[in-house]
Structures are given as structure tokens and as C-alpha cells.
Amino acid sequence: MPAVEELLPRVSKPARYVGGEYNSVRKNWDEVEVKIAFAFPDVYEVGMSYLGLQILYHAVNSRPDALLERVFAPWPDMETLLRSKGIPLFTLESHRPVKDFDILAITLQYELTYTNILNLLDLAGIPLLARERGEDKPLVVGGGPCAFNPEPLAPFFDLFVLGDGEEAVHELIDLWREVRRQGGRKQDFLRELARRPGFYVPSLYRQEGKGVVPLHPDVPARVRKRVVADLDQAPFPPRPVVPWVEAVHDRAMIEVFRGCTRGCRFCQAGMIYRPVRERTVPILVRQGEEVIRHTGYDELSLTSLSTVDYTCLLPLLAGLKKLRLSHPLTVSLPSLRVDAFAVGVAEGLTAGRKSSLTFAPEAGTQRLRNVINKKVTEEDLLRAAEAAFKAGWQRLKLYFMIGLPTETEEDIKGIGELVRAVLAVGERCGVPHGRLRVAVSVACFVPKAHTPFQWEPQISQEELRERLRLLQTELRREKRVELSWHEPRMSLLEAVFARGDRNLAPALLEAWRRGCRFDGWREHFSFPRWEEAFTAAGVDPYAYAYRRYAYDEVLPWDHLDAGVSKKFLVAEHQRAYRGETTPDCREGKCVGCGVCPSLGVRPVLAEEGRDVSLSTGLS
Ligand code: SF4
């Protein structure tokens, strides 16, 4: 395989491609039956921050009969070199060509990485269309949140895995081995897998109107997601690979729980990863100790969708504090709930300099926060801000979303008022005028599949820009406010693919052919190129993003079952328009989202021992 060393002096950040990091695993190729290349379709520093990669790396490499090696999207300078020298894309561990592996698994985290996926396949020398790949080419498998509506990618993939991957990956490897030992073909393998929960084989379905239907009677009409019922029993990587160059999140991580039932109506993760499954404190303390001992990190991040909601947070922190380690340990939380308790916890964790605290009120008025089911009041935010300023923070970061359903000018002005109120609290708390800062970060609403807002249109680019201008005007006089926003055209593209169907695949192919890469990076994103691609493919992107979908129309993801019932999503959508909030089922009462009875699982809270049986319809 290529003299990688020859390439390295000619690219930026060569450490992205060398492999051999601490805790990386290199197995004897000839002694292993099933070889998997795992691709993260973005750069090394982003991919190495992804806990899911480390979990699968550990799960597969723990098996004596399988290996998993990593590959990331090469930066354009490396792509140019690979193409000019005719070197196929290679993995980091063995520097072998990706096309030599049995399986290429690609994680689908974000719609704006889709052109990178096509680029990875092409650089690997793997035909882009699944139907053009023979038996000698790797099986291309996708997983992650975007697998819950993968239709725009359907022609390029052999298989999608829905839901938690820890158990599914073993089932996949076992069956692959069995079929191959018996001399079976890829199609035999896929046909068998398609009958099992969690595996969606797009070539065994066809698009009919907007919906997707099976081609054969033995293939299920709906594919149900996989759920790991007991996270304490799930494999966790005690020896994660330590990146050579600083990753976006450069710290050790333990996953405190999976799932979130707060019920924000725009949030896809909150719907597709239900129910909540917490790990118990002794398991987490042990995992924290192992991961720190085996990496040397001095920071441990407690990850989840909302860590402050962990029912045993204080006992967990106390347990971690008691660890006898060779070096001091800082514990961090990735995001904070908007309340004073959360600030108190953050204060307890922060030693020395306090840089910035982040809260996500999401909307500027109580009316709109009720619409999106963000159960946070202005008083909560101001109390949290006061607690933060009194504890010594001088800079707060606030996340908002614009373009939300029912949003009016008043809601945008409400953001300005809320920010000014936070500044006033800072002044009252005696933060020096020149040091007080509020960073306001604004995202544009993107309707996502499997959420109560999946039927909602995205507002037009003109309207989005108009609302951003209004917000700028609102905050113009506030020199202590740093305003930033997500590029609306990127959010438009995200909305197109988030609710897309198979008819989008030719446009995606066109965009890649026209040079689109790293669409999630502002410096690479080219909307004119995408417009040309849509025109060439005869696709109207606005029909996907700007249209209000009807309750009774068949949706391109209806055949994929995340467990939450459509009846619940409709009810939530209607409650949003009535301004009614829905409680979190962790507060004790099931609100009937449907996950538990339909998947035979239940919420697991650490607080009460092993699990908590709410009235979910399960005995
Ligand atoms: S079925 Fe009930 S208990 Fe289970 S996640 Fe949904 S709301 Fe919560």
C-alpha cells in the first residue's frame, strides 16, 4: 500500500492520515474473517470526537474474528494528491485500500456530509451505485440519525441499520460470516438480514408516490429500530483511541444515559433515541476511572442529550471525585439545563478560570417556548444567569432558533429583550462593564423526520434573512452582544435532504460531480453549485423544504419505525398550535409516545435501582 509518508509533507495536518495513535488496534489481516472499514464522512478532528465511533471500534475489535479500521473524509488537499497519484482511499490502521474490506460502514450524522460520502466511495474505487457493485466490492452500510430517513441515499447503500448499533453490529458480523462460509452471495445475506429488526435493505423496496413499499412478501413493510434495553450491559470502550491532533472535543467521554424525553418538538434526537436509559453510578464511576487511566486525559465529559437531567448526577460526581488518580481530573458537562441548579453543578465542577456557560432557551417569548415544548421560563433563565454571574462567569452563550412554526416579529424582538434582561442581570451582579458578554448563536429551524414538526414548512430564505436583520437591529446598540448565525442556505439544504425521497439521489450525484464537498463548512459550501445540480437533475428543492406536508399523506420515512407513534406526533403538533406543553415522562407519568409498548422496552432510571416502570402499557 501507498507510501503514505510521501504524501504527508504535502498536506495540511498530516496527522489526520497516519494512524498508529495510542490505543489504536491493528490486527493481523490474515487471521481475521470479517474486515470492516468505518468511515466518518468529515475530517479526522470531527470524527474522533464522535463517541459512537469509539463504541463500535471497541465492540468489533473485541471479537477475535473481526476487525474494524477507521477512515475519514480527506481534506481537499489530500483528495487532490490521491487522485493525481491514483492512490485509492486507505484506512488509518493498516493503510490498506478501503475497497479490500468486506464492509464499509458509514455513519450518517448530518445531511450536509452526503457529498462527502459519495466522494469517499469514489476515492475508494467503489462504484457509487449499489446495483453496480459486484461481489468483490465491500458491502456499504449506513447508520446514525440520518438513517431514519435515508431515502436520498438509498441507491448508494446496500443496507441501513436503524437505532442502537452495539448489538446489531454483532448480528450483522455473525450472519455475514455464516453466509460467506456457506458460499452465499451478498444478496442472500441482505435478504436474510432484511427480515430482522433494525436492518433496512433499500434495494428490496421501491418508491411508490412519496412512500416506500417492499418488493417481496417476506420483507417487512415497516422496519423497526433496534434498542439496547439495558445500557449497563452494553459494551463501553475502556481504551478509546487518543487522537494525534486536537479533536473538536478533546477529552475522555462516558455516556451517562441515552434518550431524552423532554419532548422539544423540533428535536429529532429526542424522538428517535427514546426511551431514556440511564447507566447506574457504580458502572459509570468504573468506566470513568478506566477511560482516564487508559488515556491520560485530565478531563472527563459526561455525555448525553441533557446530562443535568441524570437522576443520580450528584452521587456520580461524588463518586468520580473520590477516584484515586495519578493526576487531577476535571469533569465537564456538554450542555446545561436552563436553571440555577445546573449552574450550581457547573460551578462545583469548575476550578479556576470560568470561560463561558451555555444555555439554550431556543425562543424569545414564553408563547413560542410553549409551542416548541421548551419548558423554560424567562425567570428560569434570569435566575440561571444570576447564579452564573454571581459564581464568577462573565460570558454567557445563548442558543436560539428562528423560523420556528408560528413565529412572529414579537418573538424575534423577544430574543432581543431576553438578551438585554440577561445583560441587566450581569450589571446588577457587578460584572465589570468591559467584561460582560452575551454570545447569541442563532440556528434556522429545519423540519426533521419523526418529529412533531415534520409536517411544517421551512420559511423562505428571504423571510429568514428578514428575521435575522430584525434581530441584528434589535441588538445593534448592545456592544456587549456577539451575534452569530447559521447560514440560512445551508439550513435550506439540510431541510431538503432531511425530508427527502429517492428522487433527490440524482441531484446529490450531480452536486458531487460539480465539485460539492464539505457542504457543512462555510468555506466550501457553494449554493450556486447546488442550484445548478438541482436544475440539471430536474429536481425542485423548494418543494421539499417549503411545503407544508399533510397529515394524511404518505411520507418517505413512514416505513421506518422509530417507535414513536404517528398519532402521538400529530397530537403533539396540534398541542403546539394550542400553545400547550407536554410533560417529560421521567416526571412519573407516561405521556403515550408509544415507544415502550411498541418496542417492548421501558425507561430505565438509575435513581431507583435498576428500572422504573411507568404506566407504559407494559406489565
Ligand atoms: S411510552 Fe411513555 S414512558 Fe415510554 S418513552 Fe414514551 S412517554 Fe416515556
PDB file of C-alpha atoms and ligand atoms in Angstrom, residues 261 274-276 585 589-597 603 614-616, ligand 1:
ATOM      1  CA  THR A 261     -38.000  12.616  26.850  1.00  0.00           C
ATOM      2  CA  ARG A 274     -36.347   7.131  23.208  1.00  0.00           C
ATOM      3  CA  PRO A 275     -36.796   5.846  25.866  1.00  0.00           C
ATOM      4  CA  VAL A 276     -34.364   7.214  28.444  1.00  0.00           C
ATOM      5  CA  CYS A 585     -42.409  11.147  31.240  1.00  0.00           C
ATOM      6  CA  LYS A 589     -46.427   9.743  34.064  1.00  0.00           C
ATOM      7  CA  CYS A 590     -46.236   8.189  30.631  1.00  0.00           C
ATOM      8  CA  VAL A 591     -47.442  10.640  28.002  1.00  0.00           C
ATOM      9  CA  GLY A 592     -48.092   7.914  25.463  1.00  0.00           C
ATOM     10  CA  CYS A 593     -45.427   8.442  22.825  1.00  0.00           C
ATOM     11  CA  GLY A 594     -45.717   4.747  22.011  1.00  0.00           C
ATOM     12  CA  VAL A 595     -42.047   3.685  22.161  1.00  0.00           C
ATOM     13  CA  CYS A 596     -42.250   1.457  25.209  1.00  0.00           C
ATOM     14  CA  PRO A 597     -45.266  -0.678  24.309  1.00  0.00           C
ATOM     15  CA  PRO A 603     -37.413   3.897  30.728  1.00  0.00           C
ATOM     16  CA  LEU A 614     -44.095   3.920  34.332  1.00  0.00           C
ATOM     17  CA  SER A 615     -47.615   3.254  33.188  1.00  0.00           C
ATOM     18  CA  THR A 616     -46.489   2.458  29.687  1.00  0.00           C
TER      19      THR A 616
HETATM   20  S1  SF4 B   1     -44.007   5.258  26.016  1.00  0.00           S
HETATM   21 FE1  SF4 B   1     -44.362   6.594  27.780  1.00  0.00          FE
HETATM   22  S2  SF4 B   1     -42.770   6.053  29.264  1.00  0.00           S
HETATM   23 FE2  SF4 B   1     -42.121   5.227  27.255  1.00  0.00          FE
HETATM   24  S3  SF4 B   1     -40.795   6.874  26.417  1.00  0.00           S
HETATM   25 FE3  SF4 B   1     -42.883   7.198  25.630  1.00  0.00          FE
HETATM   26  S4  SF4 B   1     -43.827   8.651  27.051  1.00  0.00           S
HETATM   27 FE4  SF4 B   1     -41.991   7.804  28.073  1.00  0.00          FE
END
